[in-house]
CSV table of C-alpha atoms in Angstrom, one decimal:
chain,number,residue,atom,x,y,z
A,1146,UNK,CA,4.3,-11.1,-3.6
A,1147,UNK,CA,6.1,-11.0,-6.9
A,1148,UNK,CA,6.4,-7.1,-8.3
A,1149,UNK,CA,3.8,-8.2,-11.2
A,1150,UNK,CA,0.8,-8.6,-9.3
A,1151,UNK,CA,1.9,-5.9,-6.6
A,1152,UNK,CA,2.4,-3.4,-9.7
A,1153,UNK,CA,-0.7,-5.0,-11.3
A,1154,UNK,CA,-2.9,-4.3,-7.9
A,1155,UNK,CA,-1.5,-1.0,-8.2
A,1156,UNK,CA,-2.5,0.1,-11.7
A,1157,UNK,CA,-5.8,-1.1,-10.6
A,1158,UNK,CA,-6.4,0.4,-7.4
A,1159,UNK,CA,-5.1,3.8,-8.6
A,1160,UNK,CA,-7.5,3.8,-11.5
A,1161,UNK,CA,-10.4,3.1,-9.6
A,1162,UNK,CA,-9.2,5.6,-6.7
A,1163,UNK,CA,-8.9,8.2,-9.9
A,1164,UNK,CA,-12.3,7.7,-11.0
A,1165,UNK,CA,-15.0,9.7,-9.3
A,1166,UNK,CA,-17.3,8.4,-7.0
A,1167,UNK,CA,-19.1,8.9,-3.5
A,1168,UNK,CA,-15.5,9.2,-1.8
A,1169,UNK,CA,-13.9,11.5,-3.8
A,1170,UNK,CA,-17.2,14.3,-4.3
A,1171,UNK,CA,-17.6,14.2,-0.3
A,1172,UNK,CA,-13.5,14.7,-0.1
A,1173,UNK,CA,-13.5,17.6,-2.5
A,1174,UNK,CA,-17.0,19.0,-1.5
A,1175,UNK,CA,-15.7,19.3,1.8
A,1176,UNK,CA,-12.2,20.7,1.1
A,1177,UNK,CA,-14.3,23.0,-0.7
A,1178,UNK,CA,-16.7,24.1,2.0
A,1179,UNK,CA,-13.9,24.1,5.1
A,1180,UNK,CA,-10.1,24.1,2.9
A,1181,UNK,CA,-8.2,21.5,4.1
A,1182,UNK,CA,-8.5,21.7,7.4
A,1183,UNK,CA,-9.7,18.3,9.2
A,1184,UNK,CA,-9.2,16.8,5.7
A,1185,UNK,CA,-6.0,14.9,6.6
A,1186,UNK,CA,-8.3,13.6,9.5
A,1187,UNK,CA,-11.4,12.6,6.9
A,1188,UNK,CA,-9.0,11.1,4.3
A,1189,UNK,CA,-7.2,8.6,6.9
A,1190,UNK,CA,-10.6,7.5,8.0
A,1191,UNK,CA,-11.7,6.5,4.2
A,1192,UNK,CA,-8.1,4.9,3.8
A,1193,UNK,CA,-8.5,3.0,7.1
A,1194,UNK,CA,-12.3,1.6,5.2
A,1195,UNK,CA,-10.5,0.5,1.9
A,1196,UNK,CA,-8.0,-1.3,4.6
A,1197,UNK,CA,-11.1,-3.1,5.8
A,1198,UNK,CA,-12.2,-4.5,2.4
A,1199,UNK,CA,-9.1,-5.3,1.6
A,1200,UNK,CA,-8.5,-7.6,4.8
A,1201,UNK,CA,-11.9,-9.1,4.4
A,1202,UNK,CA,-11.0,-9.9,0.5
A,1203,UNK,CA,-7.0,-11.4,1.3
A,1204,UNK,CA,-7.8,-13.2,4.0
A,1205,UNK,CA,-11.1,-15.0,2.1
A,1206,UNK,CA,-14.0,-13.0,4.3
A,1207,UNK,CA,-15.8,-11.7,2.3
A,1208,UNK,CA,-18.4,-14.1,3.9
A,1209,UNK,CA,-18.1,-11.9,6.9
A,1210,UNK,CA,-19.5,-9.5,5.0
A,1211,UNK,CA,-22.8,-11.3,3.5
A,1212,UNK,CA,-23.2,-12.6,7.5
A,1213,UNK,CA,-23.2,-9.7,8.7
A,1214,UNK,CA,-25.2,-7.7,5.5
A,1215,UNK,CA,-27.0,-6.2,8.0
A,1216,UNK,CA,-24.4,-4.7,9.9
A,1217,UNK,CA,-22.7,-2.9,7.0
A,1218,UNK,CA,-26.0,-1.8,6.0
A,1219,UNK,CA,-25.9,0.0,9.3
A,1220,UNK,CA,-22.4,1.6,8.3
A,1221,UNK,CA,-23.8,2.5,4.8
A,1222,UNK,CA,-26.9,4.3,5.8
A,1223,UNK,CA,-24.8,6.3,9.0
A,1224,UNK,CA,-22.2,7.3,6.0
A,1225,UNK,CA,-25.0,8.4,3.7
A,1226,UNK,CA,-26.8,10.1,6.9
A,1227,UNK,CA,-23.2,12.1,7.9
A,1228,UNK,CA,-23.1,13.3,4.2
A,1229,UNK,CA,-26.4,14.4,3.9
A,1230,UNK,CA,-25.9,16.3,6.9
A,1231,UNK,CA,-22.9,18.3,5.9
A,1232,UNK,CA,-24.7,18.9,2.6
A,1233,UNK,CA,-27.7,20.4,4.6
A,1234,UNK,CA,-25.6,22.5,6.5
A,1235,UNK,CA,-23.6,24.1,3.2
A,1236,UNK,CA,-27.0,24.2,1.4
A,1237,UNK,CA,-28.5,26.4,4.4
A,1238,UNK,CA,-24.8,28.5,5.3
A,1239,UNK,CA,-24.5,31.9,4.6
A,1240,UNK,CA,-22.0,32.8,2.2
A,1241,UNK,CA,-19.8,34.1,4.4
A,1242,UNK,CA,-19.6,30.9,6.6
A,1243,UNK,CA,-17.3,29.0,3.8
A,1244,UNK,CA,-14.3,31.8,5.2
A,1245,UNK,CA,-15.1,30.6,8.8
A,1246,UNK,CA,-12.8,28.0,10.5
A,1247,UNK,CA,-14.1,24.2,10.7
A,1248,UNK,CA,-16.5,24.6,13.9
A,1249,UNK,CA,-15.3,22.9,17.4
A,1250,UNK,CA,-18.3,20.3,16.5
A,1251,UNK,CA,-15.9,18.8,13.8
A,1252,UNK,CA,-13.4,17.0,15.6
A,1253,UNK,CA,-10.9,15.0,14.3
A,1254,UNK,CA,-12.5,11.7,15.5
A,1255,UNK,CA,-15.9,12.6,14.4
A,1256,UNK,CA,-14.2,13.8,11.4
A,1257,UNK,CA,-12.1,10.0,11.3
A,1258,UNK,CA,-15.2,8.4,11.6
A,1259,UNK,CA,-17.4,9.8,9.3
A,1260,UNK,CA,-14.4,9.2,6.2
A,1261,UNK,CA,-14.4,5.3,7.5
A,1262,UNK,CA,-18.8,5.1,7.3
A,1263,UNK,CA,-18.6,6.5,4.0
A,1264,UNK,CA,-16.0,4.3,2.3
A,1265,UNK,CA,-17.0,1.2,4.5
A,1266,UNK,CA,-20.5,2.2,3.2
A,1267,UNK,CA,-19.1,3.1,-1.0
A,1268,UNK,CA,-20.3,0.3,-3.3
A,1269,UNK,CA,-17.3,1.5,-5.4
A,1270,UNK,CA,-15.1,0.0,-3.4
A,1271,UNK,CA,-17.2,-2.7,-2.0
A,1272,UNK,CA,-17.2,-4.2,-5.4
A,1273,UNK,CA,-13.2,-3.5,-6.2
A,1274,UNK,CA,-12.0,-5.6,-3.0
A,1275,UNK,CA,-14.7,-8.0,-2.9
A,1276,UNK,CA,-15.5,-8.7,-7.0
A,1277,UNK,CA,-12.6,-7.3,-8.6
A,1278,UNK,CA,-9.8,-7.8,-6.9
A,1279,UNK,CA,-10.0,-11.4,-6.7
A,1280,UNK,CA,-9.9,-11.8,-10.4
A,1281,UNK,CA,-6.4,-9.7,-10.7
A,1282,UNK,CA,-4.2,-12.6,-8.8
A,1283,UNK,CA,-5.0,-15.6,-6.6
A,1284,UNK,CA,-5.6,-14.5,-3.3
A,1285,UNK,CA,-4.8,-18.0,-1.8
A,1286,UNK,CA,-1.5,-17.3,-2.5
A,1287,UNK,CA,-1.1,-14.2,-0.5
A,1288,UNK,CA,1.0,-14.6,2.8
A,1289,UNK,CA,1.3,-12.2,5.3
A,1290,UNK,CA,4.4,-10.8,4.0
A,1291,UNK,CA,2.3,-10.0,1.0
A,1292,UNK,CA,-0.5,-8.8,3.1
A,1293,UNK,CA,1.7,-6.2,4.3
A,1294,UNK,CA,2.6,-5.3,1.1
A,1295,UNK,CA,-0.7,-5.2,-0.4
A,1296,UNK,CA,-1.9,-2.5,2.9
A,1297,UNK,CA,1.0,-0.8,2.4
A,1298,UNK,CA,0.4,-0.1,-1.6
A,1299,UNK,CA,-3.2,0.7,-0.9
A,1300,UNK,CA,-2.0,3.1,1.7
A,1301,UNK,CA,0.2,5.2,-0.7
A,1302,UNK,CA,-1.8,5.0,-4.0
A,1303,UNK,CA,-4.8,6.4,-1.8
A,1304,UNK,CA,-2.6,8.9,0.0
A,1305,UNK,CA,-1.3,10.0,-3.4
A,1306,UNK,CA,-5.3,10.1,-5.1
A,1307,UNK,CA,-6.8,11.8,-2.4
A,1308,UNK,CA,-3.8,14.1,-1.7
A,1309,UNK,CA,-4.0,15.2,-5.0
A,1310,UNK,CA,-7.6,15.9,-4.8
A,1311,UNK,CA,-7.6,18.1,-1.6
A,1312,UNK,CA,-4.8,19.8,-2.8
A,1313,UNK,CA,-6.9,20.7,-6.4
A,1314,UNK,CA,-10.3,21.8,-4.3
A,1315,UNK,CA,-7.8,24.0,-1.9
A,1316,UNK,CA,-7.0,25.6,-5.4
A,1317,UNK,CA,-10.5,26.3,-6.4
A,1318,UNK,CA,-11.6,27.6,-3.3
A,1319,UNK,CA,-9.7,30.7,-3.9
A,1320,UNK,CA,-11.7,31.4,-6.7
A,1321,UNK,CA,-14.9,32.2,-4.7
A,1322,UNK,CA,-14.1,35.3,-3.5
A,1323,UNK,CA,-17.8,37.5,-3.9
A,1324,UNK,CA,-20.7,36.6,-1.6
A,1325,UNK,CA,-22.6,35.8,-4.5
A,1326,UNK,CA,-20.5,33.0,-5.8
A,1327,UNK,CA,-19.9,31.7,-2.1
A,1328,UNK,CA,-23.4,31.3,-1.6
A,1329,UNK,CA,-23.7,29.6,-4.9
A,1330,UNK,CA,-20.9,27.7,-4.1
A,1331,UNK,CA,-22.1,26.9,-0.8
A,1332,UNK,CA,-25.5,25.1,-2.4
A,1333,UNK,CA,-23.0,23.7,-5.2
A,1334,UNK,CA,-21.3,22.1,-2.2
A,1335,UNK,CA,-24.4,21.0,-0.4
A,1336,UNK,CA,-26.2,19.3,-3.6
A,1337,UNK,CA,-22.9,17.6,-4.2
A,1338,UNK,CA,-22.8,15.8,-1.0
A,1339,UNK,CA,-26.2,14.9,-0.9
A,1340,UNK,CA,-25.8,13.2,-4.3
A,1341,UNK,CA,-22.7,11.2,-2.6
A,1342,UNK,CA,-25.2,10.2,0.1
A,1343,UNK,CA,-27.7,9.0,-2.6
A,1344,UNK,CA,-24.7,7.1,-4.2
A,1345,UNK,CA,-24.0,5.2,-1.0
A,1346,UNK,CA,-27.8,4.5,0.2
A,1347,UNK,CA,-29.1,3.3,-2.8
A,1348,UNK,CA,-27.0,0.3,-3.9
């Protein structure tokens, strides 16, 4: 692909990455409630989703995903569920379980799997790869050279964004210090991801 539409997808992508959205309150709210522990782990799993949507939109699939509505319905319902779960669990913690390490319950995979339900489930990015994206460039055009390229720019403007991100909620952790504002930091925590979860199920 020419450097035009590879720096034009990039603008775009890191614009919409920037803005917030289910992804980035359940990437934050986390960090928040755990550090960044297991983030690196949640992160690659939303990165690996966005790769998803972005094969399904180069490669002219996005019919896969009408097809099989039902199917990604699935996927957005088990994100929203896994968010709504963590936000339970912070709403009900005691404010001194934000200090305690990430329990042996959140593995890495699980960890992996729940990033990859909630973007694959995120109508934010459903509608960038699928709507928006086709009207930057013409897709047709795309070989797999340019494939490769795309991946590898949505790889490193997301790693950047949501580096970024974890890195800014790491900061503001360490100003809950008193049991007081970890318990209210706890429920601030828990209503945020069950707002992300409301994002996701109801478009």
């Amino acid at each position: 692909m020419n450097w035009i539409d590879l720096a034009t997808f990039a603008a775009a992508l890191f614009v919409a990455a920037m803005a917030p959205g289910p992804g980035i309150a359940a990437i934050v709210a986390r960090v928040l409630a755990h550090g960044r522990k297991g983030a690196t782990a949640f992160c690659t799993g939303m990165m690996l989703g966005d790769v998803v949507w972005l094969s399904l939109a180069v490669f002219g699939l996005a019919f896969i995903a009408h097809s099989f509505a039902s199917v990604f319905l699935v996927v957005r319902y088990a994100g929203a569920a896994y968010l709504l779960y963590l936000g339970w669990r912070m709403w009900s913690a005691p404010a001194s379980a934000i200090r305690l390490p990430t329990s042996g319950a959140e593995r890495p995979c699980r960890l992996f799997f729940g990033g990859l339900a909630v973007t694959l489930g995120n109508p934010k990015t459903i509608v960038f790869y699928l709507a928006l994206m086709p009207n930057l460039f013409d897709l047709k055009r795309v070989t797999l050279l340019g494939y490769g390229e795309l991946m590898m720019v949505t790889l490193l403007i997301l790693g950047f964004v949501f580096a970024g991100y974890v890195v800014l909620a790491h900061m503001a952790r360490g100003l809950f210090s008193t049991p007081r504002a970890l318990r209210w930091l706890n429920r601030g925590v828990g209503t945020v991801m069950a707002g992300a979860a409301a994002a996701i199920a109801s478009r």
